[in-house]
Amino acid sequence: MVMRRTLVLSLIAAILAAFSIGGVALAVGGGGRVVACFDKNSVRFVDDASQCKDKEQSISWATEGTTGATGATGTAGATGPAGATGPAGATGPVGATGVGGATGATGVAGATGATGPAGAGALWALVRSDGLLVGGSTSVTATRLRTGVYQVSFPQNVANCGDTITAAQYAGAGLIGINANTIDPPGLDRSFSIYQNLGGVNSIAVGERDGSGALVDGPFTLVAHC
């Protein structure tokens, strides 16, 4: 019994010596164990104990011991260098419109512009009942054609102008129209018709009528708005 134990210990020592010099290729059997066959003179490694010869005995042991306890956590290593900047992400959606700011102060008033050119003078005529031009704009003429019918001519085309006519009263020498008393204007029942004179685009024909509709002579003021 002592001799057998001595032999086993000698075999184990031989195996350890083989491990230490790295000259033995171990055959690892099932379950992660090393299997060997030995007799009193030699030892050999096999894949399985069934490969041992009649005069050999088998021996096996685990290739790894029990996992030991986890060691203490080592100190953290130094921080590595920053990685390269990644590509820009997609543009996000447009945000909501913010609240409008307060109205700014009123700016300083600009300088007054230059005075524009004078406009054309008004085209007008004050005509006496007998057709005489008592007053009017430059180059205006007036003519009595017949009872209650007059023609007033202007120095320009008045075909597209707006016309205004009113009964007139005036003071002057000779035939003075309807009433010489300028302090007490008369109450007149007069109506007028104005139309483009067929004789030319510079002339306006005027018809004056009383309350009965009959043509009558009478003074008037005519204004052409062009």
CSV table of C-alpha atoms in Angstrom, one decimal:
chain,number,residue,atom,x,y,z
A,1,MET,CA,0.0,0.0,0.0
A,2,VAL,CA,2.9,2.3,0.8
A,3,MET,CA,4.6,1.4,-2.4
A,4,ARG,CA,1.4,2.2,-4.5
A,5,ARG,CA,1.1,5.6,-2.8
A,6,THR,CA,4.7,6.4,-3.4
A,7,LEU,CA,4.3,5.4,-7.1
A,8,VAL,CA,1.3,7.7,-7.5
A,9,LEU,CA,3.1,10.6,-5.9
A,10,SER,CA,6.0,10.0,-8.2
A,11,LEU,CA,3.7,10.1,-11.2
A,12,ILE,CA,2.1,13.3,-10.1
A,13,ALA,CA,5.6,14.8,-9.7
A,14,ALA,CA,6.5,13.7,-13.2
A,15,ILE,CA,3.4,15.3,-14.6
A,16,LEU,CA,4.0,18.6,-12.9
A,17,ALA,CA,7.6,18.5,-14.2
A,18,ALA,CA,6.2,18.0,-17.7
A,19,PHE,CA,3.9,21.0,-17.2
A,20,SER,CA,6.7,23.2,-16.0
A,21,ILE,CA,9.0,22.6,-19.0
A,22,GLY,CA,6.1,22.8,-21.5
A,23,GLY,CA,7.1,19.6,-23.3
A,24,VAL,CA,3.9,17.6,-22.9
A,25,ALA,CA,0.7,18.0,-24.9
A,26,LEU,CA,-2.2,17.3,-22.7
A,27,ALA,CA,-5.3,15.5,-23.9
A,28,VAL,CA,-8.3,17.1,-22.2
A,29,GLY,CA,-11.1,14.7,-21.8
A,30,GLY,CA,-14.8,15.3,-21.2
A,31,GLY,CA,-15.8,17.7,-18.5
A,32,GLY,CA,-12.5,19.7,-18.8
A,33,ARG,CA,-10.3,17.0,-17.1
A,34,VAL,CA,-6.9,15.6,-17.9
A,35,VAL,CA,-6.7,11.8,-18.1
A,36,ALA,CA,-3.5,9.7,-17.8
A,37,CYS,CA,-2.6,6.0,-17.8
A,38,PHE,CA,0.3,4.8,-15.8
A,39,ASP,CA,2.1,1.6,-14.6
A,40,LYS,CA,5.2,1.2,-12.5
A,41,ASN,CA,7.5,2.3,-15.2
A,42,SER,CA,5.7,5.0,-17.2
A,43,VAL,CA,2.8,7.4,-17.5
A,44,ARG,CA,1.0,8.6,-20.6
A,45,PHE,CA,-1.9,11.0,-21.3
A,46,VAL,CA,-5.0,9.8,-23.1
A,47,ASP,CA,-8.3,11.2,-24.1
A,48,ASP,CA,-10.3,8.7,-22.0
A,49,ALA,CA,-9.7,6.2,-19.2
A,50,SER,CA,-11.0,3.4,-21.5
A,51,GLN,CA,-7.7,3.8,-23.5
A,52,CYS,CA,-5.6,2.5,-20.6
A,53,LYS,CA,-4.1,-1.0,-21.1
A,54,ASP,CA,-4.8,-4.0,-18.9
A,55,LYS,CA,-1.7,-3.5,-16.7
A,56,GLU,CA,-2.2,0.3,-16.6
A,57,GLN,CA,-4.2,2.3,-14.1
A,58,SER,CA,-6.0,5.6,-14.9
A,59,ILE,CA,-5.8,8.9,-13.1
A,60,SER,CA,-7.6,12.2,-13.9
A,61,TRP,CA,-7.8,15.7,-12.5
A,62,ALA,CA,-9.6,19.0,-13.4
A,63,THR,CA,-7.8,21.4,-15.7
A,64,GLU,CA,-9.0,24.4,-13.8
A,65,GLY,CA,-9.5,25.0,-10.1
A,66,THR,CA,-12.5,26.6,-8.5
A,67,THR,CA,-13.0,30.2,-9.5
A,68,GLY,CA,-11.5,32.4,-6.8
A,69,ALA,CA,-13.2,35.4,-5.2
A,70,THR,CA,-13.3,38.6,-7.4
A,71,GLY,CA,-10.4,40.8,-6.7
A,72,ALA,CA,-10.7,44.4,-5.7
A,73,THR,CA,-11.6,47.0,-8.4
A,74,GLY,CA,-8.4,48.5,-9.7
A,75,THR,CA,-7.9,52.3,-10.0
A,76,ALA,CA,-9.5,54.0,-13.0
A,77,GLY,CA,-7.2,54.5,-15.9
A,78,ALA,CA,-6.3,57.9,-17.4
A,79,THR,CA,-9.0,59.6,-19.6
A,80,GLY,CA,-8.4,58.8,-23.2
A,81,PRO,CA,-8.2,61.5,-25.9
A,82,ALA,CA,-11.4,63.0,-27.2
A,83,GLY,CA,-12.8,61.3,-30.3
A,84,ALA,CA,-13.2,63.0,-33.6
A,85,THR,CA,-16.2,65.4,-34.0
A,86,GLY,CA,-19.2,63.5,-35.5
A,87,PRO,CA,-21.2,64.7,-38.4
A,88,ALA,CA,-23.8,67.5,-37.9
A,89,GLY,CA,-27.3,66.3,-37.1
A,90,ALA,CA,-30.3,67.1,-39.2
A,91,THR,CA,-31.8,70.6,-38.9
A,92,GLY,CA,-34.6,70.7,-36.3
A,93,PRO,CA,-38.1,72.1,-37.0
A,94,VAL,CA,-38.6,75.9,-37.0
A,95,GLY,CA,-39.6,77.2,-33.6
A,96,ALA,CA,-42.8,79.1,-32.9
A,97,THR,CA,-42.9,82.8,-33.7
A,98,GLY,CA,-41.9,84.9,-30.8
A,99,VAL,CA,-44.0,87.7,-29.3
A,100,GLY,CA,-43.7,90.9,-31.3
A,101,GLY,CA,-41.6,93.6,-29.9
A,102,ALA,CA,-42.8,97.0,-28.7
A,103,THR,CA,-43.5,99.7,-31.3
A,104,GLY,CA,-40.5,101.9,-31.8
A,105,ALA,CA,-40.5,105.6,-31.2
A,106,THR,CA,-41.7,107.9,-34.0
A,107,GLY,CA,-38.9,109.1,-36.1
A,108,VAL,CA,-38.0,112.7,-36.7
A,109,ALA,CA,-40.2,114.4,-39.2
A,110,GLY,CA,-38.5,114.9,-42.6
A,111,ALA,CA,-37.8,118.2,-44.1
A,112,THR,CA,-40.6,120.0,-45.9
A,113,GLY,CA,-40.5,119.4,-49.6
A,114,ALA,CA,-40.1,122.1,-52.2
A,115,THR,CA,-43.2,124.0,-53.2
A,116,GLY,CA,-44.7,122.5,-56.4
A,117,PRO,CA,-45.3,124.6,-59.5
A,118,ALA,CA,-48.4,126.7,-59.5
A,119,GLY,CA,-51.5,125.0,-61.0
A,120,ALA,CA,-53.4,126.3,-64.0
A,121,GLY,CA,-55.8,129.0,-63.2
A,122,ALA,CA,-59.5,128.2,-62.9
A,123,LEU,CA,-61.5,128.6,-66.2
A,124,TRP,CA,-64.5,130.7,-65.4
A,125,ALA,CA,-66.7,133.4,-66.9
A,126,LEU,CA,-69.2,136.0,-65.4
A,127,VAL,CA,-71.6,136.8,-68.3
A,128,ARG,CA,-74.2,139.6,-68.4
A,129,SER,CA,-77.7,138.9,-69.6
A,130,ASP,CA,-76.9,140.5,-73.0
A,131,GLY,CA,-73.9,138.2,-73.4
A,132,LEU,CA,-71.2,140.7,-72.4
A,133,LEU,CA,-68.3,139.1,-70.5
A,134,VAL,CA,-68.1,141.0,-67.2
A,135,GLY,CA,-65.2,139.0,-65.8
A,136,GLY,CA,-63.4,135.7,-66.3
A,137,SER,CA,-60.1,133.9,-66.7
A,138,THR,CA,-57.6,134.8,-69.4
A,139,SER,CA,-58.7,134.6,-73.1
A,140,VAL,CA,-62.3,133.6,-72.3
A,141,THR,CA,-65.1,135.0,-74.5
A,142,ALA,CA,-68.9,135.0,-74.3
A,143,THR,CA,-71.6,135.6,-76.9
A,144,ARG,CA,-75.4,135.7,-76.7
A,145,LEU,CA,-76.7,133.6,-79.6
A,146,ARG,CA,-80.5,134.3,-79.1
A,147,THR,CA,-82.9,134.7,-76.2
A,148,GLY,CA,-81.7,132.6,-73.3
A,149,VAL,CA,-78.9,130.9,-75.3
A,150,TYR,CA,-75.2,131.8,-74.8
A,151,GLN,CA,-71.8,130.5,-76.0
A,152,VAL,CA,-68.7,130.6,-73.7
A,153,SER,CA,-65.3,129.8,-75.3
A,154,PHE,CA,-62.1,129.0,-73.5
A,155,PRO,CA,-58.5,128.9,-74.6
A,156,GLN,CA,-58.3,125.1,-74.2
A,157,ASN,CA,-60.2,121.9,-74.7
A,158,VAL,CA,-63.0,121.6,-72.1
A,159,ALA,CA,-64.7,118.6,-73.5
A,160,ASN,CA,-63.8,116.4,-70.5
A,161,CYS,CA,-64.1,119.0,-67.8
A,162,GLY,CA,-66.7,119.2,-65.1
A,163,ASP,CA,-68.9,122.4,-65.3
A,164,THR,CA,-70.7,124.4,-62.6
A,165,ILE,CA,-73.2,127.3,-63.4
A,166,THR,CA,-75.2,129.6,-61.2
A,167,ALA,CA,-77.4,132.6,-61.7
A,168,ALA,CA,-75.5,135.8,-61.0
A,169,GLN,CA,-76.1,139.3,-59.9
A,170,TYR,CA,-73.6,142.1,-60.3
A,171,ALA,CA,-73.3,145.9,-60.3
A,172,GLY,CA,-71.9,147.9,-63.1
A,173,ALA,CA,-72.6,150.6,-65.7
A,174,GLY,CA,-75.2,150.1,-68.3
A,175,LEU,CA,-77.1,146.8,-68.4
A,176,ILE,CA,-76.5,145.4,-65.0
A,177,GLY,CA,-78.3,142.1,-65.1
A,178,ILE,CA,-81.2,141.1,-62.9
A,179,ASN,CA,-81.0,143.5,-59.9
A,180,ALA,CA,-78.8,146.5,-59.2
A,181,ASN,CA,-79.4,146.2,-55.5
A,182,THR,CA,-76.5,144.0,-54.4
A,183,ILE,CA,-77.5,144.3,-50.7
A,184,ASP,CA,-80.8,142.6,-51.3
A,185,PRO,CA,-80.2,139.6,-53.8
A,186,PRO,CA,-83.4,138.7,-55.7
A,187,GLY,CA,-85.1,135.3,-55.4
A,188,LEU,CA,-84.6,133.9,-58.9
A,189,ASP,CA,-86.4,130.9,-60.4
A,190,ARG,CA,-83.8,129.9,-63.0
A,191,SER,CA,-82.6,126.6,-64.4
A,192,PHE,CA,-79.7,126.0,-66.7
A,193,SER,CA,-78.7,123.4,-69.3
A,194,ILE,CA,-75.1,123.0,-70.3
A,195,TYR,CA,-73.8,121.0,-73.2
A,196,GLN,CA,-70.7,120.7,-75.3
A,197,ASN,CA,-71.0,123.2,-78.2
A,198,LEU,CA,-71.0,121.3,-81.5
A,199,GLY,CA,-68.9,124.1,-82.9
A,200,GLY,CA,-65.7,123.0,-81.1
A,201,VAL,CA,-64.2,121.3,-78.1
A,202,ASN,CA,-63.2,124.7,-76.5
A,203,SER,CA,-66.8,126.0,-76.3
A,204,ILE,CA,-69.7,125.4,-74.0
A,205,ALA,CA,-73.3,126.2,-74.8
A,206,VAL,CA,-75.6,127.5,-72.0
A,207,GLY,CA,-79.4,127.6,-72.0
A,208,GLU,CA,-81.2,129.6,-69.3
A,209,ARG,CA,-84.9,129.1,-68.5
A,210,ASP,CA,-87.5,130.5,-66.1
A,211,GLY,CA,-89.9,128.6,-63.9
A,212,SER,CA,-92.3,128.0,-66.8
A,213,GLY,CA,-89.5,126.4,-68.9
A,214,ALA,CA,-89.3,129.3,-71.4
A,215,LEU,CA,-85.8,130.5,-72.5
A,216,VAL,CA,-85.0,133.9,-70.9
A,217,ASP,CA,-82.0,136.2,-70.8
A,218,GLY,CA,-80.1,136.5,-67.5
A,219,PRO,CA,-76.7,136.8,-66.0
A,220,PHE,CA,-74.7,133.6,-64.9
A,221,THR,CA,-71.4,132.5,-63.7
A,222,LEU,CA,-69.8,129.4,-65.4
A,223,VAL,CA,-66.8,127.5,-64.1
A,224,ALA,CA,-65.0,124.7,-66.0
A,225,HIS,CA,-63.2,122.2,-63.6
A,226,CYS,CA,-60.4,120.6,-65.7
